[in-house]
Amino acid sequence: MNAKALALDSKKLSRQLVEWRRHLHAHPELSGEEAGTSSFVAEKLEEIGVPFIANVGGYGIVASLSREGSDRSVGLRADMDALPILEATNLPYASRTPGVMHACGHDGHTVCLLGAAAILAADASWAGTVRFVFQPAEEAGTGARAMLADGLLDRFPVDRFFAFHNWPGVQAGTVAVRPGIMMATTGRIRITLRGEAAHAAMPHRARDPLHAAAQLIIAAQSIVSREIDAQDSAVISICVMNAGSAINQIPDEVTLGGIMRLHRPELREHIEASLRRVCEGIAEAFAVEVDCQIERGSQACINTDEGAEIAQQAAVEAGFDMDPAPTPSMGGEDFSAMLSARGGALAWIGNGPATGGRGLHSPHYDFNDDILPVGALWLANVARLSLSH
């Protein structure tokens, strides 16, 4: 592949990006298992002519392009992993791995970053160093931290990081980015309640953890509405309950699972303490034992003022529609670890309507191939602008 010829022929590049994206969509891999995806990325980087280092923080890849004339540097990041979801799209390029699906568009993100590499490899107008960071294990919330722990910043210095996430429900191709919070601080909750089993017709002989769990769900999900200022953004959602196997037995154990999200990091300690207090109170009231485990996840994605300005300018100069004030999401993104380390910005690029259940993490989701050139060009423009600021 001739990178210059490919980049200059926008129609050819668009067709190539679609082909690559659909290949990755058909071959999804879970967090920490991205061996095939990583090999595919390495193969395409070799074809484009961009040198790279593989196996950074797992299956991560960092490719680098440098041009004389500046000591500035910028990192462009894309995530590569898929989700444990059974695809229901019936598309000709649907997942060939049962129970695993690119239901969040990381296949599109990866391909857009490859496209940006092709564009910048063919462009001699910029100076400095661009790092193309292909990150594993975003869905697990561990990939960014693993790459940082493997010396990402020391081995591949950058001044700022930029990334985008496709966004269903926003007009296709619209770039939405603002200074400040874009996505939330995350946490995972696992609560186990243990009592004593008994015949369902003799509840007085049991210590019923299911009854306690029902009260706990209501109390836990009331923490935000009754303890957090209504002008703050926070969520506790209990989404999983596992208990019992017989309809005529009160079980001896119940497991609950869910998530917590918040925008202001200062709220984390208060919400965690409140959840533990509620768990202990319910356990005392219903004479059961409780084990409350809270796993802290990603920090909030907070764009710097300068990073957001560069991201917005990159969209405007490319002629894309731009939303400078999107409402922050309660979704999480482990790109926050890179933003926290060096600053920069995360943007959303509209994926089009989310109707028909085509939202993120849906079995009916599909990345909109029409926005592949938008993502690739926006990333390339961001790199050029960041290197000049």
mmCIF file of C-alpha atoms in Angstrom:
data_model
loop_
_atom_site.group_PDB
_atom_site.id
_atom_site.type_symbol
_atom_site.label_atom_id
_atom_site.label_comp_id
_atom_site.label_asym_id
_atom_site.label_seq_id
_atom_site.Cartn_x
_atom_site.Cartn_y
_atom_site.Cartn_z
ATOM 1 C CA MET A 1 0.000 0.000 0.000
ATOM 2 C CA ASN A 2 1.259 3.465 -0.880
ATOM 3 C CA ALA A 3 0.298 5.707 2.028
ATOM 4 C CA LYS A 4 0.477 8.897 -0.009
ATOM 5 C CA ALA A 5 -1.663 7.549 -2.849
ATOM 6 C CA LEU A 6 -4.169 6.105 -0.396
ATOM 7 C CA ALA A 7 -4.468 9.311 1.624
ATOM 8 C CA LEU A 8 -4.767 11.528 -1.440
ATOM 9 C CA ASP A 9 -7.537 9.373 -2.896
ATOM 10 C CA SER A 10 -10.271 10.022 -0.330
ATOM 11 C CA LYS A 11 -12.713 7.594 -1.949
ATOM 12 C CA LYS A 12 -10.117 4.837 -1.950
ATOM 13 C CA LEU A 13 -9.278 5.555 1.683
ATOM 14 C CA SER A 14 -12.965 5.470 2.636
ATOM 15 C CA ARG A 15 -13.459 2.115 0.912
ATOM 16 C CA GLN A 16 -10.371 0.722 2.616
ATOM 17 C CA LEU A 17 -11.527 1.905 6.037
ATOM 18 C CA VAL A 18 -14.914 0.239 5.551
ATOM 19 C CA GLU A 19 -13.239 -3.032 4.541
ATOM 20 C CA TRP A 20 -10.957 -2.935 7.578
ATOM 21 C CA ARG A 21 -13.771 -2.008 9.950
ATOM 22 C CA ARG A 22 -16.021 -4.812 8.793
ATOM 23 C CA HIS A 23 -13.195 -7.306 9.117
ATOM 24 C CA LEU A 24 -12.648 -6.269 12.735
ATOM 25 C CA HIS A 25 -16.384 -6.307 13.405
ATOM 26 C CA ALA A 26 -16.566 -9.911 12.235
ATOM 27 C CA HIS A 27 -13.620 -10.900 14.453
ATOM 28 C CA PRO A 28 -14.203 -9.261 17.870
ATOM 29 C CA GLU A 29 -12.051 -10.019 20.897
ATOM 30 C CA LEU A 30 -12.703 -9.387 24.574
ATOM 31 C CA SER A 31 -10.601 -7.239 26.894
ATOM 32 C CA GLY A 32 -7.160 -8.743 27.345
ATOM 33 C CA GLU A 33 -7.660 -11.151 24.438
ATOM 34 C CA GLU A 34 -6.999 -8.768 21.509
ATOM 35 C CA ALA A 35 -4.212 -10.840 19.912
ATOM 36 C CA GLY A 36 -5.837 -11.009 16.475
ATOM 37 C CA THR A 37 -6.865 -7.367 16.492
ATOM 38 C CA SER A 38 -3.375 -6.305 17.525
ATOM 39 C CA SER A 39 -1.852 -8.404 14.739
ATOM 40 C CA PHE A 40 -4.251 -6.865 12.223
ATOM 41 C CA VAL A 41 -3.298 -3.341 13.338
ATOM 42 C CA ALA A 42 0.406 -4.211 13.099
ATOM 43 C CA GLU A 43 -0.076 -5.593 9.590
ATOM 44 C CA LYS A 44 -1.840 -2.429 8.411
ATOM 45 C CA LEU A 45 0.749 -0.148 10.006
ATOM 46 C CA GLU A 46 3.461 -2.029 8.134
ATOM 47 C CA GLU A 47 1.532 -1.567 4.886
ATOM 48 C CA ILE A 48 1.106 2.153 5.552
ATOM 49 C CA GLY A 49 4.773 2.444 6.475
ATOM 50 C CA VAL A 50 4.480 3.638 10.069
ATOM 51 C CA PRO A 51 6.935 2.072 12.578
ATOM 52 C CA PHE A 52 5.476 0.702 15.799
ATOM 53 C CA ILE A 53 6.146 -1.120 19.054
ATOM 54 C CA ALA A 54 3.791 -3.963 19.986
ATOM 55 C CA ASN A 55 2.808 -5.520 23.331
ATOM 56 C CA VAL A 56 2.682 -2.296 25.325
ATOM 57 C CA GLY A 57 0.576 -2.917 28.423
ATOM 58 C CA GLY A 58 -0.757 -6.183 27.002
ATOM 59 C CA TYR A 59 -1.779 -6.230 23.355
ATOM 60 C CA GLY A 60 -1.348 -2.467 23.018
ATOM 61 C CA ILE A 61 0.509 -0.959 20.079
ATOM 62 C CA VAL A 62 2.181 2.436 19.850
ATOM 63 C CA ALA A 63 3.154 3.665 16.387
ATOM 64 C CA SER A 64 5.194 6.833 15.855
ATOM 65 C CA LEU A 65 5.689 9.319 13.034
ATOM 66 C CA SER A 66 8.217 12.144 13.338
ATOM 67 C CA ARG A 67 9.107 15.098 11.111
ATOM 68 C CA GLU A 68 11.977 17.486 11.734
ATOM 69 C CA GLY A 69 11.349 21.050 12.767
ATOM 70 C CA SER A 70 9.669 20.712 16.157
ATOM 71 C CA ASP A 71 10.115 18.940 19.474
ATOM 72 C CA ARG A 72 6.349 18.960 20.130
ATOM 73 C CA SER A 73 4.466 15.670 20.371
ATOM 74 C CA VAL A 74 0.860 14.479 20.529
ATOM 75 C CA GLY A 75 -0.853 11.173 21.285
ATOM 76 C CA LEU A 76 -3.911 9.916 19.406
ATOM 77 C CA ARG A 77 -5.639 6.986 21.076
ATOM 78 C CA ALA A 78 -8.165 4.342 19.966
ATOM 79 C CA ASP A 79 -9.545 1.352 21.873
ATOM 80 C CA MET A 80 -9.645 -2.153 20.352
ATOM 81 C CA ASP A 81 -11.690 -4.540 22.538
ATOM 82 C CA ALA A 82 -15.231 -5.888 22.205
ATOM 83 C CA LEU A 83 -18.004 -6.884 24.630
ATOM 84 C CA PRO A 84 -19.495 -10.203 25.855
ATOM 85 C CA ILE A 85 -22.747 -9.599 23.933
ATOM 86 C CA LEU A 86 -24.500 -11.910 21.455
ATOM 87 C CA GLU A 87 -24.923 -9.943 18.230
ATOM 88 C CA ALA A 88 -28.460 -9.673 16.794
ATOM 89 C CA THR A 89 -27.878 -7.496 13.721
ATOM 90 C CA ASN A 90 -27.892 -10.291 11.095
ATOM 91 C CA LEU A 91 -25.446 -8.214 9.059
ATOM 92 C CA PRO A 92 -23.276 -10.018 6.493
ATOM 93 C CA TYR A 93 -20.209 -9.010 8.518
ATOM 94 C CA ALA A 94 -21.729 -9.824 11.930
ATOM 95 C CA SER A 95 -19.558 -11.346 14.635
ATOM 96 C CA ARG A 96 -18.269 -14.822 13.886
ATOM 97 C CA THR A 97 -17.470 -15.340 17.572
ATOM 98 C CA PRO A 98 -20.624 -16.371 19.460
ATOM 99 C CA GLY A 99 -21.305 -14.198 22.470
ATOM 100 C CA VAL A 100 -18.698 -11.563 21.572
ATOM 101 C CA MET A 101 -19.555 -8.381 19.692
ATOM 102 C CA HIS A 102 -18.219 -4.947 18.817
ATOM 103 C CA ALA A 103 -21.258 -3.320 20.415
ATOM 104 C CA CYS A 104 -19.471 -0.075 21.328
ATOM 105 C CA GLY A 105 -17.735 0.808 18.064
ATOM 106 C CA HIS A 106 -14.147 0.129 19.037
ATOM 107 C CA ASP A 107 -13.706 -1.508 15.629
ATOM 108 C CA GLY A 108 -14.512 1.885 14.080
ATOM 109 C CA HIS A 109 -12.251 3.776 16.476
ATOM 110 C CA THR A 110 -9.312 1.503 15.649
ATOM 111 C CA VAL A 111 -9.817 1.888 11.913
ATOM 112 C CA CYS A 112 -10.157 5.685 12.143
ATOM 113 C CA LEU A 113 -6.785 5.823 13.889
ATOM 114 C CA LEU A 114 -5.265 3.711 11.116
ATOM 115 C CA GLY A 115 -6.806 6.151 8.650
ATOM 116 C CA ALA A 116 -5.285 9.097 10.501
ATOM 117 C CA ALA A 117 -1.897 7.365 10.321
ATOM 118 C CA ALA A 118 -2.265 7.001 6.554
ATOM 119 C CA ILE A 119 -3.273 10.667 6.166
ATOM 120 C CA LEU A 120 -0.407 11.983 8.280
ATOM 121 C CA ALA A 121 2.153 9.644 6.702
ATOM 122 C CA ALA A 122 1.311 11.192 3.319
ATOM 123 C CA ASP A 123 1.355 14.790 4.586
ATOM 124 C CA ALA A 124 4.661 16.673 4.817
ATOM 125 C CA SER A 125 3.111 19.912 6.110
ATOM 126 C CA TRP A 126 3.505 19.229 9.829
ATOM 127 C CA ALA A 127 6.489 18.971 12.168
ATOM 128 C CA GLY A 128 6.939 17.106 15.434
ATOM 129 C CA THR A 129 5.971 13.607 16.609
ATOM 130 C CA VAL A 130 2.613 11.855 16.493
ATOM 131 C CA ARG A 131 2.022 8.741 18.623
ATOM 132 C CA PHE A 132 -0.780 6.430 17.492
ATOM 133 C CA VAL A 133 -1.882 4.572 20.619
ATOM 134 C CA PHE A 134 -3.955 1.430 20.022
ATOM 135 C CA GLN A 135 -5.225 0.498 23.472
ATOM 136 C CA PRO A 136 -6.541 -2.877 24.714
ATOM 137 C CA ALA A 137 -8.996 -3.591 27.537
ATOM 138 C CA GLU A 138 -11.014 -0.371 27.652
ATOM 139 C CA GLU A 139 -14.222 -2.211 28.540
ATOM 140 C CA ALA A 140 -12.470 -3.805 31.504
ATOM 141 C CA GLY A 141 -11.294 -0.355 32.577
ATOM 142 C CA THR A 142 -7.700 -1.568 32.839
ATOM 143 C CA GLY A 143 -6.080 -0.976 29.449
ATOM 144 C CA ALA A 144 -5.067 2.663 29.743
ATOM 145 C CA ARG A 145 -3.555 2.160 33.184
ATOM 146 C CA ALA A 146 -1.715 -0.946 31.964
ATOM 147 C CA MET A 147 -0.127 0.987 29.101
ATOM 148 C CA LEU A 148 0.850 3.805 31.453
ATOM 149 C CA ALA A 149 2.323 1.282 33.902
ATOM 150 C CA ASP A 150 4.332 -0.206 31.030
ATOM 151 C CA GLY A 151 6.085 3.115 30.540
ATOM 152 C CA LEU A 152 3.874 4.726 27.906
ATOM 153 C CA LEU A 153 4.802 8.271 28.883
ATOM 154 C CA ASP A 154 8.517 7.581 29.331
ATOM 155 C CA ARG A 155 8.923 5.438 26.219
ATOM 156 C CA PHE A 156 6.644 7.509 23.974
ATOM 157 C CA PRO A 157 6.559 11.094 25.321
ATOM 158 C CA VAL A 158 3.595 13.271 24.379
ATOM 159 C CA ASP A 159 2.422 16.767 25.292
ATOM 160 C CA ARG A 160 -1.309 15.982 25.017
ATOM 161 C CA PHE A 161 -3.677 13.099 24.272
ATOM 162 C CA PHE A 162 -6.767 13.124 22.067
ATOM 163 C CA ALA A 163 -9.421 10.510 21.311
ATOM 164 C CA PHE A 164 -13.021 10.249 20.210
ATOM 165 C CA HIS A 165 -15.961 7.966 20.887
ATOM 166 C CA ASN A 166 -18.772 7.471 18.412
ATOM 167 C CA TRP A 167 -22.083 8.644 19.825
ATOM 168 C CA PRO A 168 -25.470 7.217 18.766
ATOM 169 C CA GLY A 169 -28.261 9.784 19.015
ATOM 170 C CA VAL A 170 -26.080 12.603 17.676
ATOM 171 C CA GLN A 171 -26.302 13.513 13.992
ATOM 172 C CA ALA A 172 -23.820 11.455 12.006
ATOM 173 C CA GLY A 173 -20.508 13.263 11.603
ATOM 174 C CA THR A 174 -21.157 16.003 14.165
ATOM 175 C CA VAL A 175 -18.193 16.523 16.486
ATOM 176 C CA ALA A 176 -19.300 17.245 20.059
ATOM 177 C CA VAL A 177 -16.649 18.420 22.513
ATOM 178 C CA ARG A 178 -16.471 20.816 25.444
ATOM 179 C CA PRO A 179 -13.991 21.851 28.111
ATOM 180 C CA GLY A 180 -14.443 20.188 31.479
ATOM 181 C CA ILE A 181 -16.249 16.938 32.227
ATOM 182 C CA MET A 182 -17.255 14.754 29.273
ATOM 183 C CA MET A 183 -17.719 11.373 30.979
ATOM 184 C CA ALA A 184 -18.119 10.097 34.509
ATOM 185 C CA THR A 185 -16.069 8.554 37.297
ATOM 186 C CA THR A 186 -16.957 4.850 37.472
ATOM 187 C CA GLY A 187 -17.198 2.087 40.029
ATOM 188 C CA ARG A 188 -18.519 -1.477 40.211
ATOM 189 C CA ILE A 189 -20.563 -2.821 43.107
ATOM 190 C CA ARG A 190 -20.858 -6.413 44.306
ATOM 191 C CA ILE A 191 -22.875 -7.134 47.444
ATOM 192 C CA THR A 192 -23.363 -10.572 48.989
ATOM 193 C CA LEU A 193 -26.046 -11.178 51.632
ATOM 194 C CA ARG A 194 -25.927 -14.437 53.635
ATOM 195 C CA GLY A 195 -28.657 -15.802 55.874
ATOM 196 C CA GLU A 196 -30.232 -19.193 56.572
ATOM 197 C CA ALA A 197 -32.296 -21.197 54.109
ATOM 198 C CA ALA A 198 -35.725 -22.624 54.922
ATOM 199 C CA HIS A 199 -38.888 -23.916 53.316
ATOM 200 C CA ALA A 200 -40.751 -21.090 51.628
ATOM 201 C CA ALA A 201 -43.868 -21.952 53.638
ATOM 202 C CA MET A 202 -41.914 -21.519 56.904
ATOM 203 C CA PRO A 203 -40.170 -18.126 56.570
ATOM 204 C CA HIS A 204 -39.986 -17.765 60.338
ATOM 205 C CA ARG A 205 -37.321 -20.470 60.330
ATOM 206 C CA ALA A 206 -35.141 -18.597 57.847
ATOM 207 C CA ARG A 207 -32.948 -15.536 57.932
ATOM 208 C CA ASP A 208 -34.113 -14.343 54.548
ATOM 209 C CA PRO A 209 -31.354 -12.671 52.494
ATOM 210 C CA LEU A 210 -33.741 -12.187 49.544
ATOM 211 C CA HIS A 211 -36.106 -10.044 51.566
ATOM 212 C CA ALA A 212 -33.118 -8.068 52.838
ATOM 213 C CA ALA A 213 -31.799 -7.678 49.284
ATOM 214 C CA ALA A 214 -35.109 -6.234 48.122
ATOM 215 C CA GLN A 215 -34.939 -3.600 50.849
ATOM 216 C CA LEU A 216 -31.276 -2.971 50.073
ATOM 217 C CA ILE A 217 -31.937 -2.284 46.391
ATOM 218 C CA ILE A 218 -34.501 0.383 47.265
ATOM 219 C CA ALA A 219 -32.295 1.944 49.943
ATOM 220 C CA ALA A 220 -29.113 1.914 47.834
ATOM 221 C CA GLN A 221 -30.785 3.532 44.855
ATOM 222 C CA SER A 222 -32.234 6.196 47.181
ATOM 223 C CA ILE A 223 -28.788 7.419 48.245
ATOM 224 C CA VAL A 224 -28.425 9.711 45.241
ATOM 225 C CA SER A 225 -31.938 11.167 45.459
ATOM 226 C CA ARG A 226 -31.726 11.839 49.199
ATOM 227 C CA GLU A 227 -28.059 12.525 49.966
ATOM 228 C CA ILE A 228 -26.642 14.139 46.819
ATOM 229 C CA ASP A 229 -27.353 17.712 45.761
ATOM 230 C CA ALA A 230 -29.831 17.649 42.888
ATOM 231 C CA GLN A 231 -27.451 19.897 40.929
ATOM 232 C CA ASP A 232 -24.779 17.173 41.026
ATOM 233 C CA SER A 233 -24.779 14.165 38.709
ATOM 234 C CA ALA A 234 -24.529 10.694 40.232
ATOM 235 C CA VAL A 235 -26.045 7.246 39.690
ATOM 236 C CA ILE A 236 -26.258 4.000 41.648
ATOM 237 C CA SER A 237 -27.845 1.168 39.679
ATOM 238 C CA ILE A 238 -28.251 -2.396 40.934
ATOM 239 C CA CYS A 239 -28.529 -4.427 37.731
ATOM 240 C CA VAL A 240 -27.936 -8.060 38.683
ATOM 241 C CA MET A 241 -29.479 -10.329 41.327
ATOM 242 C CA ASN A 242 -28.521 -13.980 41.710
ATOM 243 C CA ALA A 243 -30.401 -16.052 44.264
ATOM 244 C CA GLY A 244 -31.975 -19.436 44.780
ATOM 245 C CA SER A 245 -32.802 -22.353 42.507
ATOM 246 C CA ALA A 246 -36.155 -23.618 43.828
ATOM 247 C CA ILE A 247 -39.444 -21.728 43.959
ATOM 248 C CA ASN A 248 -40.338 -23.268 47.327
ATOM 249 C CA GLN A 249 -37.112 -22.480 49.149
ATOM 250 C CA ILE A 250 -35.874 -19.298 50.763
ATOM 251 C CA PRO A 251 -32.196 -19.227 49.720
ATOM 252 C CA ASP A 252 -29.288 -18.773 52.079
ATOM 253 C CA GLU A 253 -27.384 -16.329 49.855
ATOM 254 C CA VAL A 254 -28.087 -13.489 47.431
ATOM 255 C CA THR A 255 -25.572 -11.663 45.255
ATOM 256 C CA LEU A 256 -26.243 -8.202 43.853
ATOM 257 C CA GLY A 257 -24.188 -6.413 41.222
ATOM 258 C CA GLY A 258 -24.280 -2.940 39.768
ATOM 259 C CA ILE A 259 -22.475 0.275 39.076
ATOM 260 C CA MET A 260 -21.938 3.736 40.476
ATOM 261 C CA ARG A 261 -21.214 6.822 38.380
ATOM 262 C CA LEU A 262 -20.555 10.432 39.306
ATOM 263 C CA HIS A 263 -19.196 13.564 37.720
ATOM 264 C CA ARG A 264 -17.502 15.359 40.614
ATOM 265 C CA PRO A 265 -14.710 13.089 41.904
ATOM 266 C CA GLU A 266 -15.163 14.545 45.403
ATOM 267 C CA LEU A 267 -18.509 12.729 45.694
ATOM 268 C CA ARG A 268 -16.933 9.287 45.497
ATOM 269 C CA GLU A 269 -15.968 8.976 49.170
ATOM 270 C CA HIS A 270 -19.423 10.100 50.337
ATOM 271 C CA ILE A 271 -21.329 7.718 48.054
ATOM 272 C CA GLU A 272 -19.117 4.746 48.914
ATOM 273 C CA ALA A 273 -19.467 5.418 52.647
ATOM 274 C CA SER A 274 -23.243 5.793 52.313
ATOM 275 C CA LEU A 275 -23.558 2.523 50.417
ATOM 276 C CA ARG A 276 -21.562 0.650 53.036
ATOM 277 C CA ARG A 277 -23.669 2.247 55.813
ATOM 278 C CA VAL A 278 -26.889 1.171 54.087
ATOM 279 C CA CYS A 279 -25.571 -2.370 53.638
ATOM 280 C CA GLU A 280 -24.617 -2.674 57.296
ATOM 281 C CA GLY A 281 -27.936 -1.208 58.429
ATOM 282 C CA ILE A 282 -29.992 -3.580 56.295
ATOM 283 C CA ALA A 283 -27.918 -6.533 57.477
ATOM 284 C CA GLU A 284 -28.500 -5.555 61.107
ATOM 285 C CA ALA A 285 -32.220 -4.987 60.565
ATOM 286 C CA PHE A 286 -32.802 -8.356 58.864
ATOM 287 C CA ALA A 287 -30.290 -10.450 60.819
ATOM 288 C CA VAL A 288 -28.166 -11.396 57.822
ATOM 289 C CA GLU A 289 -24.478 -11.010 57.043
ATOM 290 C CA VAL A 290 -23.301 -8.656 54.319
ATOM 291 C CA ASP A 291 -20.143 -8.228 52.251
ATOM 292 C CA CYS A 292 -20.020 -5.013 50.210
ATOM 293 C CA GLN A 293 -17.258 -4.797 47.606
ATOM 294 C CA ILE A 294 -16.749 -1.562 45.659
ATOM 295 C CA GLU A 295 -14.219 -1.642 42.844
ATOM 296 C CA ARG A 296 -13.071 1.782 41.749
ATOM 297 C CA GLY A 297 -12.903 2.178 37.981
ATOM 298 C CA SER A 298 -12.018 5.020 35.664
ATOM 299 C CA GLN A 299 -11.722 8.626 36.693
ATOM 300 C CA ALA A 300 -13.924 11.235 35.076
ATOM 301 C CA CYS A 301 -12.871 12.310 31.582
ATOM 302 C CA ILE A 302 -12.073 15.989 32.018
ATOM 303 C CA ASN A 303 -10.996 17.945 28.942
ATOM 304 C CA THR A 304 -8.569 20.791 29.397
ATOM 305 C CA ASP A 305 -9.595 24.185 28.039
ATOM 306 C CA GLU A 306 -6.772 24.160 25.499
ATOM 307 C CA GLY A 307 -7.437 20.570 24.478
ATOM 308 C CA ALA A 308 -11.130 21.261 23.900
ATOM 309 C CA GLU A 309 -10.294 24.362 21.871
ATOM 310 C CA ILE A 310 -7.937 22.366 19.621
ATOM 311 C CA ALA A 311 -10.538 19.609 19.224
ATOM 312 C CA GLN A 312 -13.218 22.132 18.262
ATOM 313 C CA GLN A 313 -10.952 23.969 15.846
ATOM 314 C CA ALA A 314 -9.998 20.675 14.173
ATOM 315 C CA ALA A 315 -13.674 20.003 13.457
ATOM 316 C CA VAL A 316 -14.382 23.508 12.182
ATOM 317 C CA GLU A 317 -11.366 23.542 9.859
ATOM 318 C CA ALA A 318 -12.460 20.224 8.370
ATOM 319 C CA GLY A 319 -15.936 21.619 7.708
ATOM 320 C CA PHE A 320 -17.694 19.282 10.133
ATOM 321 C CA ASP A 321 -20.753 20.275 12.157
ATOM 322 C CA MET A 322 -19.680 20.966 15.721
ATOM 323 C CA ASP A 323 -21.463 21.050 19.077
ATOM 324 C CA PRO A 324 -19.365 23.059 21.572
ATOM 325 C CA ALA A 325 -21.550 22.330 24.611
ATOM 326 C CA PRO A 326 -22.734 18.698 24.743
ATOM 327 C CA THR A 327 -24.308 17.507 27.982
ATOM 328 C CA PRO A 328 -21.746 15.362 29.849
ATOM 329 C CA SER A 329 -22.483 11.632 29.889
ATOM 330 C CA MET A 330 -22.742 9.290 32.862
ATOM 331 C CA GLY A 331 -20.875 6.713 30.784
ATOM 332 C CA GLY A 332 -17.263 5.969 31.639
ATOM 333 C CA GLU A 333 -14.038 5.898 29.606
ATOM 334 C CA ASP A 334 -10.640 4.751 30.814
ATOM 335 C CA PHE A 335 -9.018 7.248 28.439
ATOM 336 C CA SER A 336 -9.402 9.445 31.523
ATOM 337 C CA ALA A 337 -6.102 8.017 32.825
ATOM 338 C CA MET A 338 -4.251 9.439 29.821
ATOM 339 C CA LEU A 339 -6.081 12.763 30.051
ATOM 340 C CA SER A 340 -5.209 12.975 33.729
ATOM 341 C CA ALA A 341 -1.547 12.332 32.946
ATOM 342 C CA ARG A 342 -1.074 14.823 30.110
ATOM 343 C CA GLY A 343 -4.296 16.725 29.396
ATOM 344 C CA GLY A 344 -6.012 17.001 26.039
ATOM 345 C CA ALA A 345 -9.561 16.138 25.046
ATOM 346 C CA LEU A 346 -12.077 13.396 24.370
ATOM 347 C CA ALA A 347 -14.703 14.201 21.720
ATOM 348 C CA TRP A 348 -17.819 12.434 20.538
ATOM 349 C CA ILE A 349 -18.561 11.986 16.847
ATOM 350 C CA GLY A 350 -22.216 11.455 16.055
ATOM 351 C CA ASN A 351 -23.082 7.939 14.872
ATOM 352 C CA GLY A 352 -26.603 8.856 13.732
ATOM 353 C CA PRO A 353 -29.977 7.757 15.126
ATOM 354 C CA ALA A 354 -30.069 5.328 18.049
ATOM 355 C CA THR A 355 -33.520 4.080 17.089
ATOM 356 C CA GLY A 356 -34.311 0.384 16.888
ATOM 357 C CA GLY A 357 -32.119 -0.389 19.873
ATOM 358 C CA ARG A 358 -28.962 0.712 18.082
ATOM 359 C CA GLY A 359 -27.444 2.400 21.108
ATOM 360 C CA LEU A 360 -24.072 1.582 22.637
ATOM 361 C CA HIS A 361 -23.796 -1.880 24.216
ATOM 362 C CA SER A 362 -26.898 -3.073 22.348
ATOM 363 C CA PRO A 363 -26.987 -6.384 20.408
ATOM 364 C CA HIS A 364 -28.430 -4.336 17.526
ATOM 365 C CA TYR A 365 -25.676 -1.704 17.470
ATOM 366 C CA ASP A 366 -23.462 -1.123 14.439
ATOM 367 C CA PHE A 367 -20.816 1.531 13.824
ATOM 368 C CA ASN A 368 -21.861 3.917 11.037
ATOM 369 C CA ASP A 369 -19.325 3.443 8.246
ATOM 370 C CA ASP A 370 -20.195 6.884 6.854
ATOM 371 C CA ILE A 371 -18.359 8.528 9.751
ATOM 372 C CA LEU A 372 -15.085 6.616 9.267
ATOM 373 C CA PRO A 373 -13.573 9.401 7.098
ATOM 374 C CA VAL A 374 -14.802 11.982 9.624
ATOM 375 C CA GLY A 375 -13.048 10.241 12.510
ATOM 376 C CA ALA A 376 -9.831 9.724 10.554
ATOM 377 C CA LEU A 377 -9.635 13.307 9.311
ATOM 378 C CA TRP A 378 -10.590 14.792 12.671
ATOM 379 C CA LEU A 379 -7.810 12.825 14.387
ATOM 380 C CA ALA A 380 -5.290 13.934 11.743
ATOM 381 C CA ASN A 381 -6.387 17.571 12.062
ATOM 382 C CA VAL A 382 -6.170 17.419 15.846
ATOM 383 C CA ALA A 383 -2.591 16.148 15.608
ATOM 384 C CA ARG A 384 -1.551 18.923 13.216
ATOM 385 C CA LEU A 385 -3.160 21.635 15.355
ATOM 386 C CA SER A 386 -1.813 20.299 18.643
ATOM 387 C CA LEU A 387 1.716 20.235 17.243
ATOM 388 C CA SER A 388 1.383 23.874 16.231
ATOM 389 C CA HIS A 389 0.074 25.049 19.640
#
